[in-house]
Structure formats: C-alpha cells, structure tokens
Coordinates of C-alpha atoms and ligand atoms in Angstrom, one line a residue:
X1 CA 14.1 6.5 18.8
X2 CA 10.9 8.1 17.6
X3 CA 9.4 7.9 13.8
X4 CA 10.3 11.5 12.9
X5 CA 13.7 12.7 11.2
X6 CA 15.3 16.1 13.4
X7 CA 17.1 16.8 10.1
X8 CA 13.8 16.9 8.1
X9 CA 12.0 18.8 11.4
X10 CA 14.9 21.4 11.3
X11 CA 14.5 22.1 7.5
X12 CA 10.7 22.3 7.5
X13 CA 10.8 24.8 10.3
X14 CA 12.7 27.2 7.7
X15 CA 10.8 26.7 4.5
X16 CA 7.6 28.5 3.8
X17 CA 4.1 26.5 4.1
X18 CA 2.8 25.0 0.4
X19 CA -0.6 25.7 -0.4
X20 CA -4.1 24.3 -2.0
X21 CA -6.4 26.7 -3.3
X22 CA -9.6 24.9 -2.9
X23 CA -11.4 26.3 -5.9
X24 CA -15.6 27.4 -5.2
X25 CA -18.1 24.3 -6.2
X26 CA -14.2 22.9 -8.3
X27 CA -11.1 21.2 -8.0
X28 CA -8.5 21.5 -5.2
X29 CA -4.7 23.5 -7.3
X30 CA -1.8 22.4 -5.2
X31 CA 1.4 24.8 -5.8
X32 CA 4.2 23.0 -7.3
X33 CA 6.5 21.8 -4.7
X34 CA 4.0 19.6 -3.4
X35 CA 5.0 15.7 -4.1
X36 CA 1.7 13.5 -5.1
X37 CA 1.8 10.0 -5.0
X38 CA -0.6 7.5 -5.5
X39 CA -1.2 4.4 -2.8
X40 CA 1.8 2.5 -3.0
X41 CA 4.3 5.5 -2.8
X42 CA 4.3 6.2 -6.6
X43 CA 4.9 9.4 -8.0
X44 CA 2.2 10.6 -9.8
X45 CA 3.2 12.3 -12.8
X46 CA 1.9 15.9 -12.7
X47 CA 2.4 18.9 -14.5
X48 CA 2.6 21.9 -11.9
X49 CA 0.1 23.4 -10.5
X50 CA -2.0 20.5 -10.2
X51 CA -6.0 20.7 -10.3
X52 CA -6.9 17.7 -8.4
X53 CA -10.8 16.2 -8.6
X54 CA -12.8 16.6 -5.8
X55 CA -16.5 15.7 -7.2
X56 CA -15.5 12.3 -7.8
X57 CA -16.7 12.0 -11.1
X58 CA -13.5 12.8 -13.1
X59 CA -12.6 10.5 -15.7
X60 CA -8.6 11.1 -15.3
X61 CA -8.8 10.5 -11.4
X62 CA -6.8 11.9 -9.9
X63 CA -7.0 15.0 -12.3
X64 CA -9.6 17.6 -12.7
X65 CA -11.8 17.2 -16.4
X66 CA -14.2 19.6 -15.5
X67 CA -16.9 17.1 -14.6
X68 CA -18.1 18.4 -11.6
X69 CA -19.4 21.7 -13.8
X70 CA -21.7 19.2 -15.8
X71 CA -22.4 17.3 -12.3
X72 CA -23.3 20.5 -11.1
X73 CA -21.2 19.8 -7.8
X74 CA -21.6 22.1 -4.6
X75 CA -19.4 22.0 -1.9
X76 CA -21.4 22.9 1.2
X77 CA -20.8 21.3 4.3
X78 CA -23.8 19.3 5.4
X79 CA -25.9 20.4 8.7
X80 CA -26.0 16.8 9.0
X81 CA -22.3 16.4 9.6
X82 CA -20.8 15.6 13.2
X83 CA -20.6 18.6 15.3
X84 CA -17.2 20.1 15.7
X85 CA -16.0 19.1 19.5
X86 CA -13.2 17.9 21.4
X87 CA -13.3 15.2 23.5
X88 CA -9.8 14.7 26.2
X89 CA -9.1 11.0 27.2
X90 CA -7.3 11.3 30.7
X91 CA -4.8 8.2 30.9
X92 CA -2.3 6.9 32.9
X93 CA 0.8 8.1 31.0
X94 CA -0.3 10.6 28.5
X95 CA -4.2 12.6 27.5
X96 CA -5.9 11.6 24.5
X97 CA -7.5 13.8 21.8
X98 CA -10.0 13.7 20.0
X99 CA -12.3 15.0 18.0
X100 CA -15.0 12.5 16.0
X101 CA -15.9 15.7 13.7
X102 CA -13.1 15.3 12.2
X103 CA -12.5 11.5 12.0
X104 CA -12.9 10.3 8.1
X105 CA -12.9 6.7 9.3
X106 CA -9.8 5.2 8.0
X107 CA -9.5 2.7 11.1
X108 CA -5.6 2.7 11.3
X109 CA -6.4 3.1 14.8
X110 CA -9.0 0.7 16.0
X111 CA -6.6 -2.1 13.3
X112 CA -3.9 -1.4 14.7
X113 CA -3.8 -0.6 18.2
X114 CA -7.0 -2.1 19.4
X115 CA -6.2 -2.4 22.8
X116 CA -6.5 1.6 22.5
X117 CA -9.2 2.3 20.0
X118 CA -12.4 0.7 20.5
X119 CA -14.4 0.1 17.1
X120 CA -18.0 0.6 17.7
X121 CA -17.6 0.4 21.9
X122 CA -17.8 3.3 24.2
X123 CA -15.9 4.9 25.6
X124 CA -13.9 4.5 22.1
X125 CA -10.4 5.3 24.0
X126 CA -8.9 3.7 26.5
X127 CA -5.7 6.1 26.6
X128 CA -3.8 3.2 29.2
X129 CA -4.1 0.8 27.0
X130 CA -1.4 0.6 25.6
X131 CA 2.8 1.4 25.9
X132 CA 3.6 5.2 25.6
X133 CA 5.4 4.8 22.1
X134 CA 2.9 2.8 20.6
X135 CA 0.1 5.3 21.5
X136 CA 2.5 8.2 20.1
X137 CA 3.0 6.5 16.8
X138 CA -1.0 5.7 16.9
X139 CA -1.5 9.3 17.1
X140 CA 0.7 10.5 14.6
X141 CA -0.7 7.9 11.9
X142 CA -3.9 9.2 12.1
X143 CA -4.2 10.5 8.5
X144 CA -7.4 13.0 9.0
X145 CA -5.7 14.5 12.1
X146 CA -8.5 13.7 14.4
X147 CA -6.1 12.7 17.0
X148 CA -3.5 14.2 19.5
X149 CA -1.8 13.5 22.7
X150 CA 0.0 15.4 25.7
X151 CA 1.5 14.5 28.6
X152 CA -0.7 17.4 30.1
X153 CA -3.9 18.4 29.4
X154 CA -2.6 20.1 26.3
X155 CA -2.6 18.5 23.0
X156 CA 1.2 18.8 22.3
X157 CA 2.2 19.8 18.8
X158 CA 5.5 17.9 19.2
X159 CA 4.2 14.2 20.1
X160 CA 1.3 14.2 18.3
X161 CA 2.2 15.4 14.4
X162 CA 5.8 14.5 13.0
X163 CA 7.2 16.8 10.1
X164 CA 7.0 15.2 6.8
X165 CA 7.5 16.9 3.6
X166 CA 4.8 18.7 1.5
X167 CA 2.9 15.4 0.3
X168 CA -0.7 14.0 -1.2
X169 CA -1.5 10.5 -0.9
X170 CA -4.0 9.6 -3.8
X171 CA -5.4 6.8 -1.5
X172 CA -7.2 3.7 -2.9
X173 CA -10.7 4.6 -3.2
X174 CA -10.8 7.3 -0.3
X175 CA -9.7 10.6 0.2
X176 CA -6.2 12.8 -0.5
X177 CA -3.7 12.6 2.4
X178 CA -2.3 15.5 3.0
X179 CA 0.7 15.9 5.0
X180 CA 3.7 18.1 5.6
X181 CA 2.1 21.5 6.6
X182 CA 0.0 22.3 3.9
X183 CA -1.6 25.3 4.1
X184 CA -5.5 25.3 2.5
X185 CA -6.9 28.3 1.6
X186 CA -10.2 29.2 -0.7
X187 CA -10.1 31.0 -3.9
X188 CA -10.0 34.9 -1.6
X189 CA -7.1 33.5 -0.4
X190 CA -8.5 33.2 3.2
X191 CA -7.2 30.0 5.3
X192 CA -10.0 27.4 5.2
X193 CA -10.4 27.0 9.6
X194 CA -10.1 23.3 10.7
X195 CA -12.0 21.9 13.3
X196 CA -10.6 22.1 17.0
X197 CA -7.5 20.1 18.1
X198 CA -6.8 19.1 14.5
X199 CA -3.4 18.6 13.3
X200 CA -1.9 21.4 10.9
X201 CA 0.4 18.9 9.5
X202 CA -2.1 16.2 8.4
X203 CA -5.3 16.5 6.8
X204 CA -7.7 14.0 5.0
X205 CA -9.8 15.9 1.7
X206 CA -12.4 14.7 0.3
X207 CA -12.4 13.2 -3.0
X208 CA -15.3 11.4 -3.8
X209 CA -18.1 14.4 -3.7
X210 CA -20.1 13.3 -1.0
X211 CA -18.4 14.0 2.5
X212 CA -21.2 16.0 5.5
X213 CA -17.7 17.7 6.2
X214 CA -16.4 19.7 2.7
X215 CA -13.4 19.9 1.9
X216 CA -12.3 17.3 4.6
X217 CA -13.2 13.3 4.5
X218 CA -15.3 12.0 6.8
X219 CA -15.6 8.8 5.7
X220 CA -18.8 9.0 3.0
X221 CA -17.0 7.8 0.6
X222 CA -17.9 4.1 2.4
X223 CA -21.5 5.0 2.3
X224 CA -21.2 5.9 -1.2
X225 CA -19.6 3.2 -2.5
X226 CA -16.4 5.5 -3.8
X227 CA -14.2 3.4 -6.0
X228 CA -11.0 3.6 -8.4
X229 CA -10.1 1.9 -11.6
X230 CA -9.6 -1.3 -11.0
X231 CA -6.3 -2.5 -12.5
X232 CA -6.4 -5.5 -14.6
X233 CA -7.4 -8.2 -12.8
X234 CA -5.4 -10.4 -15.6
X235 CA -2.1 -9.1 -14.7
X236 CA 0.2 -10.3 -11.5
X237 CA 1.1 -8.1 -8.7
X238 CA 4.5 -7.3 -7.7
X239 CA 5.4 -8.6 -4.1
X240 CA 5.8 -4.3 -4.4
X241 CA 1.6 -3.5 -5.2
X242 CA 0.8 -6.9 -3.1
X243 CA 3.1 -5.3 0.5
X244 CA 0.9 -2.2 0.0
X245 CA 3.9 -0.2 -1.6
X246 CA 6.1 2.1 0.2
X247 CA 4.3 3.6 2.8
X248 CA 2.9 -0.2 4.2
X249 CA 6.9 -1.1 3.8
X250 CA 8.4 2.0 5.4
X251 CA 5.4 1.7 8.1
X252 CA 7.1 -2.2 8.7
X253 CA 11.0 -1.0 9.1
X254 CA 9.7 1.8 11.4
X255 CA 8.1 0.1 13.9
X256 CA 11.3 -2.8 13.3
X257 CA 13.5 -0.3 14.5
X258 CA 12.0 1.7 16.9
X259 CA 10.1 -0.8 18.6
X260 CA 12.8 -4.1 18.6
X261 CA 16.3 -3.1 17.4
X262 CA 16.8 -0.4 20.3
X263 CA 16.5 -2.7 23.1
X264 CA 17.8 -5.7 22.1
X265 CA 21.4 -6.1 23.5
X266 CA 22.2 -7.8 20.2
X267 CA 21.2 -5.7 17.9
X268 CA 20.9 -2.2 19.6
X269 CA 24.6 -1.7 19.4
X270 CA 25.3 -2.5 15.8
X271 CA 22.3 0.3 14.8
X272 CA 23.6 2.9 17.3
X273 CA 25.3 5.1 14.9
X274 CA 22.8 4.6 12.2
X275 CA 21.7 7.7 10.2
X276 CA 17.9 9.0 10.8
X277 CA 16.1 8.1 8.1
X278 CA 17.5 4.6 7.8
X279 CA 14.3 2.9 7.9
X280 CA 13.3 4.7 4.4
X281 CA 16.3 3.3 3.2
X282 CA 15.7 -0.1 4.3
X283 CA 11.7 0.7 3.1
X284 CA 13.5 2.0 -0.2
X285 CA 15.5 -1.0 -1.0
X286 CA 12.9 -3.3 -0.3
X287 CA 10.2 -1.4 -2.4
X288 CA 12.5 -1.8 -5.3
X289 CA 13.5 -5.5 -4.7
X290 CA 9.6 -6.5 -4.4
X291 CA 9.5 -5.6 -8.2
X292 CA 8.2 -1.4 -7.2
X293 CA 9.8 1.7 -8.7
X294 CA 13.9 1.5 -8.3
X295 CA 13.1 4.1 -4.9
X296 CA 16.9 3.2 -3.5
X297 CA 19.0 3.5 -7.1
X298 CA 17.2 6.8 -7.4
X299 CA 17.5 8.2 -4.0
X300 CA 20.5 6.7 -2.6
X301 CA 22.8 4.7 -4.3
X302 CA 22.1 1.5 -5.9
X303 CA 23.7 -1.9 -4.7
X304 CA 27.3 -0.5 -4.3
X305 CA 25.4 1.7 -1.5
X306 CA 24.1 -1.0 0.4
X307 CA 27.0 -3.7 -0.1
X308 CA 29.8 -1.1 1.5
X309 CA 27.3 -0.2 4.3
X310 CA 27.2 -4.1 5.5
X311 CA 30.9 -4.8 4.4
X312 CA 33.2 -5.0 8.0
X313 CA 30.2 -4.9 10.2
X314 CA 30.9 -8.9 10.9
X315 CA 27.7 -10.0 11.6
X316 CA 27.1 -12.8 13.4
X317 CA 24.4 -15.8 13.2
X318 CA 22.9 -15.2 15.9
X319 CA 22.3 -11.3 15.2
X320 CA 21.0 -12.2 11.9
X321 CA 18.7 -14.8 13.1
X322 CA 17.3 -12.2 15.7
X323 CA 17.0 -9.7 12.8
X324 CA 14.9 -12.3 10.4
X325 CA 13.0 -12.6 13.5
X326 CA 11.9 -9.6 14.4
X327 CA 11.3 -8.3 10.2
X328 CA 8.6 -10.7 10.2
X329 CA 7.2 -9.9 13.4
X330 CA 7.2 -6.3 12.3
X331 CA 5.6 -7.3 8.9
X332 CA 2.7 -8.7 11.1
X333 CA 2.4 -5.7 13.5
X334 CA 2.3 -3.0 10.6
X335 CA -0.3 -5.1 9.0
X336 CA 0.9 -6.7 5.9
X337 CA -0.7 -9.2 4.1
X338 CA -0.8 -12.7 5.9
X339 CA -1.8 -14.8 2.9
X340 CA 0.9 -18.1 2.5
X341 CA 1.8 -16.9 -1.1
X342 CA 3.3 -13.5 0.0
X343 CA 4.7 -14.4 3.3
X344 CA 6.4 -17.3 1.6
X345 CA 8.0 -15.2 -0.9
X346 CA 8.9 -12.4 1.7
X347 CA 10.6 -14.9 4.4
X348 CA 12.4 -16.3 1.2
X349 CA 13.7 -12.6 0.4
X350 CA 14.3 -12.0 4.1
X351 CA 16.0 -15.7 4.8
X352 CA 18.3 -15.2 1.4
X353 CA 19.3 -11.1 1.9
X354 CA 20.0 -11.7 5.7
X355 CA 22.5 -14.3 4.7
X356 CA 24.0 -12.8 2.2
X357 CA 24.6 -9.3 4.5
X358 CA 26.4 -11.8 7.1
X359 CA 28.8 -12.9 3.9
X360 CA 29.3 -9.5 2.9
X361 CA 30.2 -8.5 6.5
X362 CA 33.4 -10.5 7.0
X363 CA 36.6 -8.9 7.6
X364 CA 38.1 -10.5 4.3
X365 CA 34.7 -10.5 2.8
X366 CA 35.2 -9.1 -1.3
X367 CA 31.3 -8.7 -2.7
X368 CA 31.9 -8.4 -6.2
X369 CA 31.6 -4.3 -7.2
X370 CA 28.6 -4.5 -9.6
X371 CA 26.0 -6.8 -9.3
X372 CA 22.0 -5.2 -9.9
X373 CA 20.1 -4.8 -7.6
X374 CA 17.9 -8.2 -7.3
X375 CA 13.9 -8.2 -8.1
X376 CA 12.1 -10.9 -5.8
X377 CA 9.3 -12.2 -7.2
X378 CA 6.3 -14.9 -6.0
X379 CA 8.1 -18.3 -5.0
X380 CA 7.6 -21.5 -7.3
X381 CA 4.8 -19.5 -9.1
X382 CA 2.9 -19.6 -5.8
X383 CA 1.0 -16.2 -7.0
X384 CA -2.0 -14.4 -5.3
X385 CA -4.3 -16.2 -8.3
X386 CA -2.2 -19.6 -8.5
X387 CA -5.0 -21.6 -5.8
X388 CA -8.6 -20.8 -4.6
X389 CA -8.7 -19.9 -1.2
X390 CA -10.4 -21.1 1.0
X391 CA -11.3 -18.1 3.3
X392 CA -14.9 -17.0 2.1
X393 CA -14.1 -13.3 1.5
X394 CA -11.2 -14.2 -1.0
X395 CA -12.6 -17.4 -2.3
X396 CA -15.4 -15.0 -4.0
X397 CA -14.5 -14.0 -7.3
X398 CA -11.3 -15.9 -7.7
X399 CA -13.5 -19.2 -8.4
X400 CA -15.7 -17.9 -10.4
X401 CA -15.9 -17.8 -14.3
X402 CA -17.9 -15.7 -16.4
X403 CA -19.2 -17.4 -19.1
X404 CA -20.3 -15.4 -22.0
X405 CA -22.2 -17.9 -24.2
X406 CA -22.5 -17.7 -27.8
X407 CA -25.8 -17.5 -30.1
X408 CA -26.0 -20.7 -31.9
X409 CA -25.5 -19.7 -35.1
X410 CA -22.4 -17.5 -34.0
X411 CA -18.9 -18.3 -34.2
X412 CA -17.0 -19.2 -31.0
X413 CA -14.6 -16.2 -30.8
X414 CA -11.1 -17.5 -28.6
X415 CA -11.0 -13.5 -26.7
X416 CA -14.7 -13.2 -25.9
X417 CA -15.8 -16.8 -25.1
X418 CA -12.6 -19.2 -24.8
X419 CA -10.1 -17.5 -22.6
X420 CA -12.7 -16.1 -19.7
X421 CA -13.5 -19.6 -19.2
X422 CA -9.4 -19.9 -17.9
X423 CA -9.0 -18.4 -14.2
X424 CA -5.5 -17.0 -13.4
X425 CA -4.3 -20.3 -11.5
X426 CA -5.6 -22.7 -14.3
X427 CA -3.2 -20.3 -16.4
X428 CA -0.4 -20.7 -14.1
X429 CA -0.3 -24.4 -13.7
X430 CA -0.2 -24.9 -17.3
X431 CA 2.6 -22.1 -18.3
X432 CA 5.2 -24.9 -17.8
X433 CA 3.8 -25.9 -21.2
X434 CA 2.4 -23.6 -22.9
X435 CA -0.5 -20.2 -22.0
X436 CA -3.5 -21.0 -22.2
X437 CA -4.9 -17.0 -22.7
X438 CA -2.9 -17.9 -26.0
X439 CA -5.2 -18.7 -28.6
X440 CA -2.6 -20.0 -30.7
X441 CA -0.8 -21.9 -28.2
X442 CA -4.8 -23.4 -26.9
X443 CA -5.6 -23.9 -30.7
X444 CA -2.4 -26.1 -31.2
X445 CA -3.2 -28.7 -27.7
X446 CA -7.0 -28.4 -28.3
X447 CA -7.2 -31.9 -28.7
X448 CA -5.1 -32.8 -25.4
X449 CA -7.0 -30.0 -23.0
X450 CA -10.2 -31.4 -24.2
X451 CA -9.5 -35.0 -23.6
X452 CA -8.3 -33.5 -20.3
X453 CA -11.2 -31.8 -19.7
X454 CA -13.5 -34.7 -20.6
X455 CA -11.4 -37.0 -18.3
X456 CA -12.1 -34.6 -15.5
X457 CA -8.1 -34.5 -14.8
X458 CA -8.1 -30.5 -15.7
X459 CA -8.7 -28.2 -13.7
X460 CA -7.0 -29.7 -10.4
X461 CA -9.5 -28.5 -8.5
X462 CA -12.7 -30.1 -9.8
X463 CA -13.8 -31.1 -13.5
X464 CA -16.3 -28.1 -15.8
X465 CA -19.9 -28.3 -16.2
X466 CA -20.7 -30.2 -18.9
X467 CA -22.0 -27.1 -21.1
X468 CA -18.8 -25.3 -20.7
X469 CA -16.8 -28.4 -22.0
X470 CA -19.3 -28.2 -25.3
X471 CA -18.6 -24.7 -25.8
X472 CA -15.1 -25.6 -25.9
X473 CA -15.6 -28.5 -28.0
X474 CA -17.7 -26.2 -30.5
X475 CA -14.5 -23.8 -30.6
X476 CA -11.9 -26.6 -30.9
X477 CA -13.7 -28.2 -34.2
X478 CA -15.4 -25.5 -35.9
X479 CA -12.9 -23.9 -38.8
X480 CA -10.9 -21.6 -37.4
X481 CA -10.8 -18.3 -39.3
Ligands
HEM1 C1 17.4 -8.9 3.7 C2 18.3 -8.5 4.5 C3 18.8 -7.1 4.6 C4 18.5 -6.0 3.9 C5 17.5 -5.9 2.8 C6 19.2 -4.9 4.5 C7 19.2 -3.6 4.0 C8 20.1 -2.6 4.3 C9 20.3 -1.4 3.6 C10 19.5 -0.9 2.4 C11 21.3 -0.7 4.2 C12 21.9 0.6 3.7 C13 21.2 1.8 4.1 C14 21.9 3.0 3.6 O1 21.8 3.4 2.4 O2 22.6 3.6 4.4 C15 21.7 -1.5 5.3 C16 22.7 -1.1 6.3 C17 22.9 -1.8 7.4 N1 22.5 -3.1 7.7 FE1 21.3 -4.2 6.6 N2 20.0 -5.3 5.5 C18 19.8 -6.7 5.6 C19 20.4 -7.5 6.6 C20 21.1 -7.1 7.7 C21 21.4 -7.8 8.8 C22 21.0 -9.3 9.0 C23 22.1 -7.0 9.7 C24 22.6 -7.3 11.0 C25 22.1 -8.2 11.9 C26 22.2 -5.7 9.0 C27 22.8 -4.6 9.6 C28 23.0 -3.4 8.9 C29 23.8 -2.3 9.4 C30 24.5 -2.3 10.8 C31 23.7 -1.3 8.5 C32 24.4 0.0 8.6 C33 23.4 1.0 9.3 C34 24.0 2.4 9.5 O3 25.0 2.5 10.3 O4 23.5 3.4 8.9 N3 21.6 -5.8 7.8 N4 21.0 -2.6 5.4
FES2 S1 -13.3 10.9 0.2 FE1 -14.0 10.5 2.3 S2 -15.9 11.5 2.3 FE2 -15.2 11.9 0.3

C-alpha cells in the first residue's frame, strides 16, 4: 500500500485548482476552499479569503495587519539566491531529483532517511540507499517540492507527489506548506513559474520576509532567527501538542501500516479489507485521545465508531502483542519524541487500548454502547517539566530561575518576585498538597516551605542560594497587604 488515497486522487482530478494571489510588496489571499491549519493539524480559524503575512512582522501571525507597508517590505528575489538547476541521481531502482534552488531546508530528508540524504556530504544523494518505498515516501514528504523520483529518467508525477486536499500548514517558525494543487498567481493574475522539476502539488512560501528565493522558502528564516509566539511556558502540554499534533501522528500510522502490517502474516490479513484512509482514522483517534481537538467525533464517529469496527474481529494475543510492537517502532521511525515522560505515557495508551480492542473483539464480547471517548494524559504526573534533564540541550532553561529581586525598600510582591522563583517540577511535586504558583495556598504553609527550604530538604534536587531563601523569608514575614 502506498501513502496516497485513490478516492481522494480521483476526486481532485475533477475539481478545479484553488488559488493564492500573491499580492505586489503584501500579503499572500488564499480563496476560500483552502483549509489552514496551524503545526499540530489545527484549524485555524479564518474568515474567507484569507490575507496571510508574508513580511514577517505581523502582529496577528498568521494574519496580514498591514505591517509590511510601515516595514516597507519588497519582495524581490535576491541575485544572491541558488541558481535554478536540476540535478538527476541515477540509482539502482529508481532516479532522484533534485533541485537545491528550490530546497527551503526543512531536513525531513537527511532526519529521516539518512542513509539517502546526506547532510552537509557530497554527493548529498545516494538514490540506492535505501528500499524503493521508503525513498518514494521520502520524496513525497518533501514539503518545498525540491524532490522527485522516476523509475526512468523522468521525474514521474505519480511517485513523486500524492494528492492531498487544498491545504496551508502555518508551520512553527518557518514557512506556509502548501499542498493540494494550489495554483499561485500574482496580482495580473499571471501563474507565478516554479523552478524546474518542482512539484505542482507542494510548495513551501515564505513567511518570515527574508527568503533569496520570493515567494518560496528557502530556508532564511534559520539565518534570520524567524520565530513564533511562544505559548506559555507555565502551562502543560497535551501528549496531543507534545506528539507534534496530527500530521507527526498520521505521519506514525502511515509508515505503521504501509511499512509493517502488509507483510506480516499475522497481521496483513486482518487489515486486508481496510478502507484507504484508515491510517487518518487511527491518526484521528489518537490526536483526540492525546488531549488534541476531538478530530475522530467530528469526522467519523465518536467511540461507537471505533468499538463496532473491533467488535467480532477476535483478536488474538499474539496479533496484539505484534501490533503494540510495531506502533512503537513506528513512533520511533516517524520521529516522535523519545523523552521517558512521553514514551511512558504513550506505551501506557498503546498497552491499555490494545487490550481493550482484544476484549471488545470476542464473539460474545458486549462493550457497553456509550462510553466517551478517553483523554490520556502524562503518567503519575511524569510531565515534560516534572524533572531536569540531564541532556545539555534540554537541561538549559528548565533549571534555571529568574530572579527578579526587589528594591529594599519595596514590598515583595507574590506574582513578580515569589512565584518565578518555583520551576514547573517544584510545582508538580508539591500539587499533592497544595500549588505553589498560589499565593494563597504558599501564604498559608509559608512557615513549613521555609523551614523546608532552610533544611535544604526542598527542592529534591538541591537546596536555594542563600539570597533566594531571604527573599522568601522577607515575603513570608513582612504584612501581607
Ligand atoms: C490502542 C489500540 C488501538 C487503537 C487506538 C485502535 C484504533 C482503531 C480505530 C480508530 C479503528 C476504526 C477506524 C474507522 O473509523 O474505521 C480501528 C479499527 C480496526 N482495528 Fe484497531 N485500534 C487499536 C488496537 C487494535 C489491535 C490490537 C488490533 C489487532 C491486532 C486492531 C485491529 C483493527 C481492525 C482489524 C480494524 C478494522 C479495520 C478496517 O477493516 O477498516 N486494532 N482501530
Ligand atoms: S520562511 Fe523560509 S525563508 Fe522565509
């Protein structure tokens, strides 16, 4: 089985191409009819036609405010960009395309299929190195469309770009993916040429104002420095937001059942007669369980939908050990995260629903009719924020605490100087008891977290400086207002 739905190929054949009118020195308008979403899958709530930001400098990212007019933005294309040429990788099995003027440097290529895609090595494809499949599905992830393959020396429309609906991914601090045919046109309505041997189903635009390559990505927005919002770093993650949403979910049940369930003599038969797009069910359900938007009520059904398509199938042990098995070997080889605290809580999800689809499979098997759909979150409070790490890159930032200090005649204020001085995981391991980002609920144990403090018991992890415990001794006795 390959990634692509025929249903979905056959209906996008008929329909006529969407469009984005990329608007002189302004914004990108996308017709309605075009689905955006931000990172994670999410639809972005839009009033049609859209007028999307492509200065970078908007303060309603992903919208258009008109800043680029006061930034005085211009959207040449840069003599300095890299030149427009096709190189053709001659392998084994298959030719490779490729064409670096086009590349906006996402690296789903070189991460994932490595063996293939050489980072910073030359020749940067070796097109034998890997299984026929795995190239194809390579290829066709390539969001800027740099990439193609053929079994000749033609790039071939068909293996390299699958058919996806009219779609454009916001994506975290880079450009708009753009998939499903979308035709781009300027503001004389004239079709804005792409470079040679791109796909016409896939684009990457710029979004940050600074790409050599206008309106397509190619990749300044690393050398830039191009960054969202950042969401607040107070609040928990879903298991949804942590996975990498949707698309990093429906990425992990593709390769699961393209690249395992097929050939196993277990499992292959029990999938034969599944429907096309059953790994964006699966992807669905799970985004929704992980705590994300409720994708598989909306779409397709709710619980009843999944219980009756498990009830009679009789599964046995052995398949579901085999399919617990290969979930989490596909959660590895579509990249998810590999940290203890999701992996724990994601075995635990795939360990409890497995087993639950075997009791529901029985021949005399009666699931009750109505039961909600569950929401899975972090195991035994074992969040993201709940321990330092001790990997350098993650350790930074999650140890440290900003003190803000007070002037000495000032008055200790709990929001500005008290509560920074708890990390997320000092918070966590006292919720049992009471929150310590509460100023009421710190003012009532002042007494106990300061003898705790002084005793060096609290935090777990190694006792405050001694200037941090006086500013928190200051707070506990002065009159609180
Ligand atoms: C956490 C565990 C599991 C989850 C989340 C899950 C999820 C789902 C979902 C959402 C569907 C319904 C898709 C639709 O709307 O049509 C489904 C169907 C199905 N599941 Fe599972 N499943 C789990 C475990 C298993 C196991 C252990 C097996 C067998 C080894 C299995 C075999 C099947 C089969 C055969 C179908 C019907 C496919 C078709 O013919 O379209 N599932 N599953
Ligand atoms: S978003 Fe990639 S260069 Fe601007």
């Amino acid at each position: 089985m390959t990634e692509d739905s025929s249903v979905e190929r056959a209906n996008d054949k008929q329909k006529p191409r969407k469009r984005i009118v990329v608007r002189s020195n302004g914004p990108y308008e996308a017709e309605p009819g075009i689905a955006i979403v931000d990172h994670l899958g999410v639809p972005v709530a839009a009033e049609a036609p859209v007028r999307l930001c492509r200065c970078g400098q908007s303060q309603t990212k992903p919208f258009c405010d008109d800043s680029h007019v006061a930034r005085g933005f211009t959207d040449g294309r840069d003599p300095r960009r890299v030149p427009d040429k096709l190189d053709v990788h001659a392998g084994q099995q298959a030719y490779v395309f490729d064409n670096r003027g086009t590349c906006a440097h996402s690296g789903f290529c070189t991460d994932r299929l490595n063996s293939v895609f050489h980072l910073g090595e030359e020749p940067f494809i070796a097109p034998s190195g890997a299984r026929l499949d795995d190239l194809i599905n390579a290829v066709r992830r390539c969001p800027s469309g740099a990439l193609g393959i053929g079994i000749g020396p033609a790039r071939d429309t068909n293996l390299s770009d699958v058919d996806r609906p009219p779609q454009i991914e916001v994506s975290k601090d880079g450009p708009y993916r753009l998939t499903g045919h979308v035709e781009l046109v300027g503001e004389d309505g004239a079709p804005i040429a792409r470079n040679e041997g791109a796909s016409q189903e896939h684009a990457s635009l710029c979004r940050c104002g600074s790409s050599l390559n206008k309106p397509f990505c190619s990749g300044m927005h690393w050398n830039v420095d191009f960054h969202d919002p950042v969401p607040d770093p107070l609040r928990e993650p879903t298991l949804f937001e942590w996975a990498g949403g949707y698309p990093a979910l429906l990425d992990m049940t593709r390769i699961f059942y393209s690249r395992y369930v097929p050939e196993d003599p277990l499992l292959g038969p029990l999938f034969a007669e599944m429907s096309p797009d059953h790994p964006e069910r699966v992807a669905a359900w799970l985004s929704e369980v992980f705590g994300g938007p409720r994708f598989y009520t909306e779409r397709y059904g709710g619980y009843r939908r999944m219980v009756s398509q498990h009830i009679g199938k009789e599964i046995r042990p052995e398949q579901r050990a085999l399919w617990a098995t290969y979930m989490v070997q596909s959660a590895d080889d579509a990249g998810l995260p590999s940290d203890p605290e999701f992996r724990a809580a994601f075995v635990a999800y795939i360990e409890w629903g497995s087993r639950i689809a075997v009791e529901n499979s029985g021949a005399d098997a009666t699931p009750p009719p109505n039961m909600p759909v569950p929401r899975w979150w972090w195991v035994c409070n074992a969040t993201p924020a709940a321990r330092p790490s001790a990997i350098a890159d993650d350790a930074q930032g999650a140890n440290e605490v900003s003190v803000v200090l007070p002037g000495p005649d000032e008055e200790v204020q709990f929001d500005q100087h008290i509560r920074p001085l708890f990390r997320p995981m000092d918070r966590n391991s006292m919720l049992f008891a009471f929150d310590l980002w509460k100023e009421e609920d710190v003012s009532k144990h002042s007494r106990q977290i300061l003898a705790r403090l002084e005793a060096g018991t609290m935090p777990c992890d190694g006792a405050w400086p001694a200037e941090r415990i006086a500013l928190f001794a200051r707070w506990a006795f002065q009159p609180h207002s």
